[in-house]
Short mmCIF file of C-alpha atoms and ligand atoms in Angstrom, two decimals:
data_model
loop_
_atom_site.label_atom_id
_atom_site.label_comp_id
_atom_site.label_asym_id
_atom_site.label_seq_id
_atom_site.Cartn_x
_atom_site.Cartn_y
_atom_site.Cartn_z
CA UNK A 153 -64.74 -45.79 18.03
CA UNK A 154 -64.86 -42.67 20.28
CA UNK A 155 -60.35 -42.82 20.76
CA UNK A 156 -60.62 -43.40 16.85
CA UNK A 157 -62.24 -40.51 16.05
CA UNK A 158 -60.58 -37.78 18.41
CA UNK A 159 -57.10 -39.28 17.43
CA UNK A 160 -57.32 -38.14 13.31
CA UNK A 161 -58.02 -34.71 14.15
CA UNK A 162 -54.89 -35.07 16.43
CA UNK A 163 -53.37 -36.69 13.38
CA UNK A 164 -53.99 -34.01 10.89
CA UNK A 165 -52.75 -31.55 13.45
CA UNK A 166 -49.35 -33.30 13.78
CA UNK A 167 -49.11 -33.50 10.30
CA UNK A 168 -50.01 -29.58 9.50
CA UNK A 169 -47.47 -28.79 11.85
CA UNK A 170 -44.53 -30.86 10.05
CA UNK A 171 -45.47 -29.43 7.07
CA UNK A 172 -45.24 -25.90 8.71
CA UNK A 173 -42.02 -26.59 9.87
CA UNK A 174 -40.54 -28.13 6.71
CA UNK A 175 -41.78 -24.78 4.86
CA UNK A 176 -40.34 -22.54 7.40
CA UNK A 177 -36.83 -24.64 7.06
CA UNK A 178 -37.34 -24.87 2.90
CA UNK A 179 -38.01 -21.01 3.27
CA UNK A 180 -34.84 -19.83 5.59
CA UNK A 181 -32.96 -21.83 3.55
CA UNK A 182 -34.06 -19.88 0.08
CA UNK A 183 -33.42 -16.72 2.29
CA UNK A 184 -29.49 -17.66 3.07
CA UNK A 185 -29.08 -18.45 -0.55
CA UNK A 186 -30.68 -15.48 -1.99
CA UNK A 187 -28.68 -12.94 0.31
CA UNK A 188 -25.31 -15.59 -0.04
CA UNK A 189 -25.93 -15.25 -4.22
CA UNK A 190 -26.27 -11.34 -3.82
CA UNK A 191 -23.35 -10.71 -1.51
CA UNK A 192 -21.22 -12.75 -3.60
CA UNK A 193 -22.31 -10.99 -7.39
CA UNK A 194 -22.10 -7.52 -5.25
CA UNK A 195 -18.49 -8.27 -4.83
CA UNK A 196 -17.63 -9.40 -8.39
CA UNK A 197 -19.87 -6.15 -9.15
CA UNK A 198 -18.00 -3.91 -7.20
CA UNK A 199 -14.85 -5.03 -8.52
CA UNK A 200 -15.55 -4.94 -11.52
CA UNK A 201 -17.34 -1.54 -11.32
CA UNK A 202 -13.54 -0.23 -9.82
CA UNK A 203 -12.04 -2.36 -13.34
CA UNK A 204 -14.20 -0.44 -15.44
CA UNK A 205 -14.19 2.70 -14.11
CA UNK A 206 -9.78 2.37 -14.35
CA UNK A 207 -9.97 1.12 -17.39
CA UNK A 208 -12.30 3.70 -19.30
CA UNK A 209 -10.04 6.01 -18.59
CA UNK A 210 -7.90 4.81 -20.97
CA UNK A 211 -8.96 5.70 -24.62
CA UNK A 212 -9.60 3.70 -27.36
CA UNK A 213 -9.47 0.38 -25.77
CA UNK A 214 -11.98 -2.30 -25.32
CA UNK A 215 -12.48 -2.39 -21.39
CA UNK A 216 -15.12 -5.46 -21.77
CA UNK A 217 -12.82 -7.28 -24.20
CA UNK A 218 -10.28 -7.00 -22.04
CA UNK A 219 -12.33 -8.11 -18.71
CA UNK A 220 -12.98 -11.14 -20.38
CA UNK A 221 -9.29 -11.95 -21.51
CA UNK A 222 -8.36 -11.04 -17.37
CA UNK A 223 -11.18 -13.03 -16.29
CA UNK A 224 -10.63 -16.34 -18.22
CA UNK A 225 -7.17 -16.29 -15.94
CA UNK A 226 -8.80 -17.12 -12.46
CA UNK A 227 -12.65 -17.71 -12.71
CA UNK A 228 -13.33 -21.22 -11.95
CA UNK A 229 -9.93 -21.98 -11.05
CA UNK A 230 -8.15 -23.16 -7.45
CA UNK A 231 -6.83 -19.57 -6.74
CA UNK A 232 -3.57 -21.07 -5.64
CA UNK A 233 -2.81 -22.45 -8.85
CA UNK A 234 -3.20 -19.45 -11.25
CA UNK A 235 -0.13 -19.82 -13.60
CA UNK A 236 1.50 -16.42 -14.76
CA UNK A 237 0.75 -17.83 -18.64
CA UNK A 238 -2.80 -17.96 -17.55
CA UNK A 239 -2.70 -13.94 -17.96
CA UNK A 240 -1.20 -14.23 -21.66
CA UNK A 241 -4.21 -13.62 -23.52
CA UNK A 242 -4.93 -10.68 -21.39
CA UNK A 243 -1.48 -9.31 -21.83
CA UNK A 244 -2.34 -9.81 -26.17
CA UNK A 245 -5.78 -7.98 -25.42
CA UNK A 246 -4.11 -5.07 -24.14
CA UNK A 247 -0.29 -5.06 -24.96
CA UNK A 248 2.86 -2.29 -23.96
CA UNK A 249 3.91 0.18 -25.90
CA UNK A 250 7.38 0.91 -25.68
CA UNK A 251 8.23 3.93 -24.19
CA UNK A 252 12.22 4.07 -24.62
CA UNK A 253 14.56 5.68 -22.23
CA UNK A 254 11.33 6.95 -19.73
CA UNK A 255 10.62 3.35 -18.11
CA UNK A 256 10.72 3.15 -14.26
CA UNK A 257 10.98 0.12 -12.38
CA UNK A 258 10.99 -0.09 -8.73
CA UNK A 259 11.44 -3.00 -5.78
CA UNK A 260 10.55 -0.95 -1.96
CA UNK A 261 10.18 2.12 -3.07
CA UNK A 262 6.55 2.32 -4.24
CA UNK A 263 5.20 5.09 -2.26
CA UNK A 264 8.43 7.62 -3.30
CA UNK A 265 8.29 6.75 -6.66
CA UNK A 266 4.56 7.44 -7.63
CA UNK A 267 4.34 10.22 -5.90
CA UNK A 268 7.22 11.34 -8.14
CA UNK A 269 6.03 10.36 -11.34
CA UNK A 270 2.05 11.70 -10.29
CA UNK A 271 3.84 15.17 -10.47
CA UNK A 272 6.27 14.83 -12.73
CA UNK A 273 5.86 13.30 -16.88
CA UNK A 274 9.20 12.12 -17.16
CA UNK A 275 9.25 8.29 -16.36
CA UNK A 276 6.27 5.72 -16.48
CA UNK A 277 6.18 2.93 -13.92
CA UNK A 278 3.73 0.04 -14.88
CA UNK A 279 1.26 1.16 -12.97
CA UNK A 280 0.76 4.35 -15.41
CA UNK A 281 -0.01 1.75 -17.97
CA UNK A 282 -3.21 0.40 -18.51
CA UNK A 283 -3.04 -3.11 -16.85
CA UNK A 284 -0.44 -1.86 -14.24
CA UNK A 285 -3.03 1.11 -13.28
CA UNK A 286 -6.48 -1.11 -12.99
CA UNK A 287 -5.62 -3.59 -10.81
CA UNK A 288 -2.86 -1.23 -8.61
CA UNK A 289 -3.77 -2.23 -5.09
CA UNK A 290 -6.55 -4.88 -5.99
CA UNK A 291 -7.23 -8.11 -4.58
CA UNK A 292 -8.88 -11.07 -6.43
CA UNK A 293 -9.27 -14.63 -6.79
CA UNK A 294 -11.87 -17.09 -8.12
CA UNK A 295 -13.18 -21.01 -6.74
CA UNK A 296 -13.37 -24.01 -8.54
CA UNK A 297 -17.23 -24.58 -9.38
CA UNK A 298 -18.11 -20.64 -9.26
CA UNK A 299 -18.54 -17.92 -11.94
CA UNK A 300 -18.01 -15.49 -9.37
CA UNK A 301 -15.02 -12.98 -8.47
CA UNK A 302 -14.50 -13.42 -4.84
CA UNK A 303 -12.11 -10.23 -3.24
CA UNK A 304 -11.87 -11.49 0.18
CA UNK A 305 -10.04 -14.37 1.82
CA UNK A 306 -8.11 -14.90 -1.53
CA UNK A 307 -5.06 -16.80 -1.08
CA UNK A 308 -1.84 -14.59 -0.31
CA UNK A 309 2.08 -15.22 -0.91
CA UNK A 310 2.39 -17.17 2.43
CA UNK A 311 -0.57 -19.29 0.96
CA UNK A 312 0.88 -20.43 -2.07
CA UNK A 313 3.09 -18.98 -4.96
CA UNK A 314 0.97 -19.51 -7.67
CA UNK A 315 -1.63 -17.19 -6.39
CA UNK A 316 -3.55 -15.20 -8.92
CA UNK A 317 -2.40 -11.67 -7.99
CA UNK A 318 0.97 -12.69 -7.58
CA UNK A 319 0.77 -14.35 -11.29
CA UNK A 320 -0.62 -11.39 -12.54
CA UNK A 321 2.06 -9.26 -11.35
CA UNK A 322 4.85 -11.49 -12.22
CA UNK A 323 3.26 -12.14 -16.01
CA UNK A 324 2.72 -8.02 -15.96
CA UNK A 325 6.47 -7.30 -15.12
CA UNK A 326 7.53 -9.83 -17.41
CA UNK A 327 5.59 -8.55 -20.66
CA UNK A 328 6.85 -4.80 -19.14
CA UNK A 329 10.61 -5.53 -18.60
CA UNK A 330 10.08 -7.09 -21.87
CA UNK A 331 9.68 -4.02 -24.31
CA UNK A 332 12.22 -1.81 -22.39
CA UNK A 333 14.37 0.00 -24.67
CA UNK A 334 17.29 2.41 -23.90
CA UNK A 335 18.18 3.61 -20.68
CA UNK A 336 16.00 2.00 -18.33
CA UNK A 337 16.09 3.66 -14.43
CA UNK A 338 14.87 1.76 -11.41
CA UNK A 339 14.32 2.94 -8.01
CA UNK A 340 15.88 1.05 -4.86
CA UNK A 341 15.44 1.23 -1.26
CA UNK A 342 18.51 2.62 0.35
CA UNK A 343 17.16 2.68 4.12
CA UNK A 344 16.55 -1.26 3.93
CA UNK A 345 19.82 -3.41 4.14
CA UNK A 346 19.18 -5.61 1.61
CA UNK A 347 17.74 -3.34 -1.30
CA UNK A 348 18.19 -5.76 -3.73
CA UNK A 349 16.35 -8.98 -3.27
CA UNK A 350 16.89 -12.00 -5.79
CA UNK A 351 12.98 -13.08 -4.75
CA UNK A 352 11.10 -9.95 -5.36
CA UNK A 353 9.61 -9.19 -8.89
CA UNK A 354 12.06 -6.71 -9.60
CA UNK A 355 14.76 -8.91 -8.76
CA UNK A 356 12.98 -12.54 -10.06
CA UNK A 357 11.50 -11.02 -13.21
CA UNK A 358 12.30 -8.13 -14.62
CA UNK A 359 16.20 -7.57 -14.12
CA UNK A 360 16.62 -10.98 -15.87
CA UNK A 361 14.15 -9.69 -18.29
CA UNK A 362 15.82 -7.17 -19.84
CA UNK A 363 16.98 -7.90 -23.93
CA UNK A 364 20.46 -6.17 -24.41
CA UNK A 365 19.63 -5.67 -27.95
CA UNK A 366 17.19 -2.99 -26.50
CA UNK A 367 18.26 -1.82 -22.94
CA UNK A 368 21.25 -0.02 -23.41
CA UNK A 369 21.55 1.00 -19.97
CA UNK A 370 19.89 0.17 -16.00
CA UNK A 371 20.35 3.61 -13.70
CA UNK A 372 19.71 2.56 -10.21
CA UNK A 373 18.40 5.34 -8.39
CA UNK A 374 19.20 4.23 -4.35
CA UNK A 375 16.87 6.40 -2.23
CA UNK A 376 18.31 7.35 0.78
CA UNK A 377 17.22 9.20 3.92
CA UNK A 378 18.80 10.42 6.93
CA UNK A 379 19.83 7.15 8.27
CA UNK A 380 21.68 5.53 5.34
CA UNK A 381 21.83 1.95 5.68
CA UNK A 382 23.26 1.05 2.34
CA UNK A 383 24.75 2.75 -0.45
CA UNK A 384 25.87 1.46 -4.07
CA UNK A 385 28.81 -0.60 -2.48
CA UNK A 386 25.86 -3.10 -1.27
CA UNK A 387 26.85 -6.28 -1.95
CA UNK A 388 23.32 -7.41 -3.06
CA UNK A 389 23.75 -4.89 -5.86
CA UNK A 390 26.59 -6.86 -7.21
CA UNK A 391 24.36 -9.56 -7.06
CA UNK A 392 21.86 -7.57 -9.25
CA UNK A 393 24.65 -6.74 -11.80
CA UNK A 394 25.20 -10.11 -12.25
CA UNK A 395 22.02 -11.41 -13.30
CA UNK A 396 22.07 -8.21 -16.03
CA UNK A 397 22.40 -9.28 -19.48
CA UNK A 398 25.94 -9.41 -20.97
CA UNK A 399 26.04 -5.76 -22.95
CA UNK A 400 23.34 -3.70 -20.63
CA UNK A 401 25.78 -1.05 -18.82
CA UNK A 402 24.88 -0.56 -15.43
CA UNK A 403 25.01 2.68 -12.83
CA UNK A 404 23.97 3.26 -10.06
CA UNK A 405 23.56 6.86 -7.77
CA UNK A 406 22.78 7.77 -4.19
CA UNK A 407 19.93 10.16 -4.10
CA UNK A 408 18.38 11.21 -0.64
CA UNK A 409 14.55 10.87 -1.10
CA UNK A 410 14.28 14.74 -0.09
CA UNK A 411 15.82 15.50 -3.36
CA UNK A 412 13.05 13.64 -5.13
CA UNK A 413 10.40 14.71 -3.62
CA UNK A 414 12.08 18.55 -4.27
CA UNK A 415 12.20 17.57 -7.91
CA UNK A 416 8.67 16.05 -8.00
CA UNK A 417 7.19 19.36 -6.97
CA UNK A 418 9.33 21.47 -9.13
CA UNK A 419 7.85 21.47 -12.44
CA UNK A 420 10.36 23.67 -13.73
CA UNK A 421 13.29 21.72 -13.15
CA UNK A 422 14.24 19.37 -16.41
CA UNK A 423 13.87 15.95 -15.38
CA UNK A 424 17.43 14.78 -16.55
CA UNK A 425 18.74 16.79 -13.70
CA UNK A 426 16.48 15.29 -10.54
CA UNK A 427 19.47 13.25 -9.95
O1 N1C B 652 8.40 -7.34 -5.85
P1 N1C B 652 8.83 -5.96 -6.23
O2 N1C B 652 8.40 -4.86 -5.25
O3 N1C B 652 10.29 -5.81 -6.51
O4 N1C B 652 8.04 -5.53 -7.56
C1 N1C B 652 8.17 -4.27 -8.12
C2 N1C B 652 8.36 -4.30 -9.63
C3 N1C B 652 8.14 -2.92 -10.21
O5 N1C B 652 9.28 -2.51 -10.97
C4 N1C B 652 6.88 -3.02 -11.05
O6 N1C B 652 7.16 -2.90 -12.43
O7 N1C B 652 7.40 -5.15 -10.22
C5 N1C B 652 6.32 -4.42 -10.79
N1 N1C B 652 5.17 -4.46 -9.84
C6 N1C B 652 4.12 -3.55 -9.89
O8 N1C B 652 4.03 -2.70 -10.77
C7 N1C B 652 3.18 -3.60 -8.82
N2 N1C B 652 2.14 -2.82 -8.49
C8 N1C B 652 1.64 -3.26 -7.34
C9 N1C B 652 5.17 -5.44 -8.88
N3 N1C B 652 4.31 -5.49 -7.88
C10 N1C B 652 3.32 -4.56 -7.83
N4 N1C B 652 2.35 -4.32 -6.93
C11 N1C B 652 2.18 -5.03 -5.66
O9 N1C B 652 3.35 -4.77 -4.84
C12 N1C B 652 2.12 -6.54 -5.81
O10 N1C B 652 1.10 -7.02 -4.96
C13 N1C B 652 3.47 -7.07 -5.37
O11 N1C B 652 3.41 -8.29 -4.69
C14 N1C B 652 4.02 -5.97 -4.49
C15 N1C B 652 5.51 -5.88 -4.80
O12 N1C B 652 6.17 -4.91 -4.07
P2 N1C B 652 7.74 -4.89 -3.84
O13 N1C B 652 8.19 -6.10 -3.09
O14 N1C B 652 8.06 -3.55 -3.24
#
């Protein structure tokens, strides 16, 4: 009777005590999710705050029209296989204009070349276009089974090829080398020994892009510095003539990167004469 009696108390004790722990697990569990579920909407948030932000300043466009089109591309999706057609409607929510004989494409040369056209009016690049100009320098991907836009530990090129950034940027180039019209100049890395590379965008997409019932000309510009690895004898420059488009004339000039960068930062100097 006496052992009975002591042992319920005990009982109860034991029991309290589970149930203590169980709440304490139940509530360090809610806590992990809570701050997981924050962290993750802070990034898609923050990016797209920065998509926004890019994108307002752009007039007369629909910037949350057009973050749905982009999202609808990745969210929910294996980030490795992101097609480039995946960014099609995108590219219809916010289309290229044309902008004949002014359109500068580039493969190694990214750094010369914008700060050349931030100075100077003469020749857009894609990232002075809307789409080309919000996601410059961006990294983003999505998960199967989440709503969420992750922009760390996204999948790179030595990942997979269908990545979604790389998709992006090859559907981008595409729909860009697409409406070039006239002369058309691109900018080429003369200090590397292989400026032309078949597997870059430049060299994948948008050379073979081109319509010869528009481009009447490509102008490559070869940057060089003091060192001059390669000039416009390269052989992978034949290469790139060959995969032009029978009827699109093709030139190509050695221009140290000195003379650019004197050209960039001389406002007076008419652009048809930087090189
Ligand atoms: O692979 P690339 O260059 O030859 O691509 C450059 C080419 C340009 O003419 C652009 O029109 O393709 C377009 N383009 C971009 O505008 C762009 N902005 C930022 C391609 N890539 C772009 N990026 C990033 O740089 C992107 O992440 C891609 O993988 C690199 C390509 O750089 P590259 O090899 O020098």
């Amino acid at each position: 009777m006496d052992h009975g009696e002591s042992r319920r108390p005990e009982k109860r004790r034991r029991r309290r005590r589970v149930a203590l722990c169980v709440a304490a697990v139940l509530l360090l569990l809610i806590i992990v999710a809570v701050v997981l579920g924050v962290t993750l909407s802070k990034e898609t948030n923050q990016f797209q705050s920065v998509f926004f932000s890019r994108c307002e300043k752009f007039k007369g466009h629909d910037c949350q029209k057009i973050w749905e089109a982009f999202q609808q591309a990745y969210v929910n999706q294996d980030p490795c296989d992101v097609p480039m057609e995946a960014y099609d409607p995108l590219i219809t929510a916010a289309p290229f204009k044309p902008t004949c004989n002014r359109m500068m494409f580039w493969s190694k040369t990214k750094d010369v070349v914008h700060e050349f056209t931030e100075k100077r009016d003469c020749f857009v690049t894609l990232e002075d276009t809307l789409l080309g100009s919000v996601l410059d320098g961006l990294t983003w991907c999505g998960k199967e089974g989440s709503s969420e836009t992750f922009t760390s530990d996204c999948p790179g090129w030595t990942d997979c090829e269908n990545n979604t950034v790389r998709s992006f940027w090859n559907r981008v180039s595409a729909a860009y080398a697409d409406i070039a019209c006239g002369d058309v100049t691109a900018m080429l890395n003369g200090s590397i020994a292989v400026p032309f590379s078949p597997t870059s965008i430049f060299g994948s997409i948008e050379v073979k892009g081109l319509n010869a019932t528009r481009v009447k000309s490509l102008n490559v510009v070869l940057v060089t510095d003091e060192k001059n690895v390669t000039n416009c004898t390269n052989a992978s420059l034949k290469d790139l003539q060959k995969e032009l488009a029978e009827g699109i004339k093709y030139n190509c000039k050695e221009v140290p990167e000195t003379q650019i960068q004197e050209c960039g930062s001389n406002p007076q100097k008419p652009c048809g004469s930087c090189w």
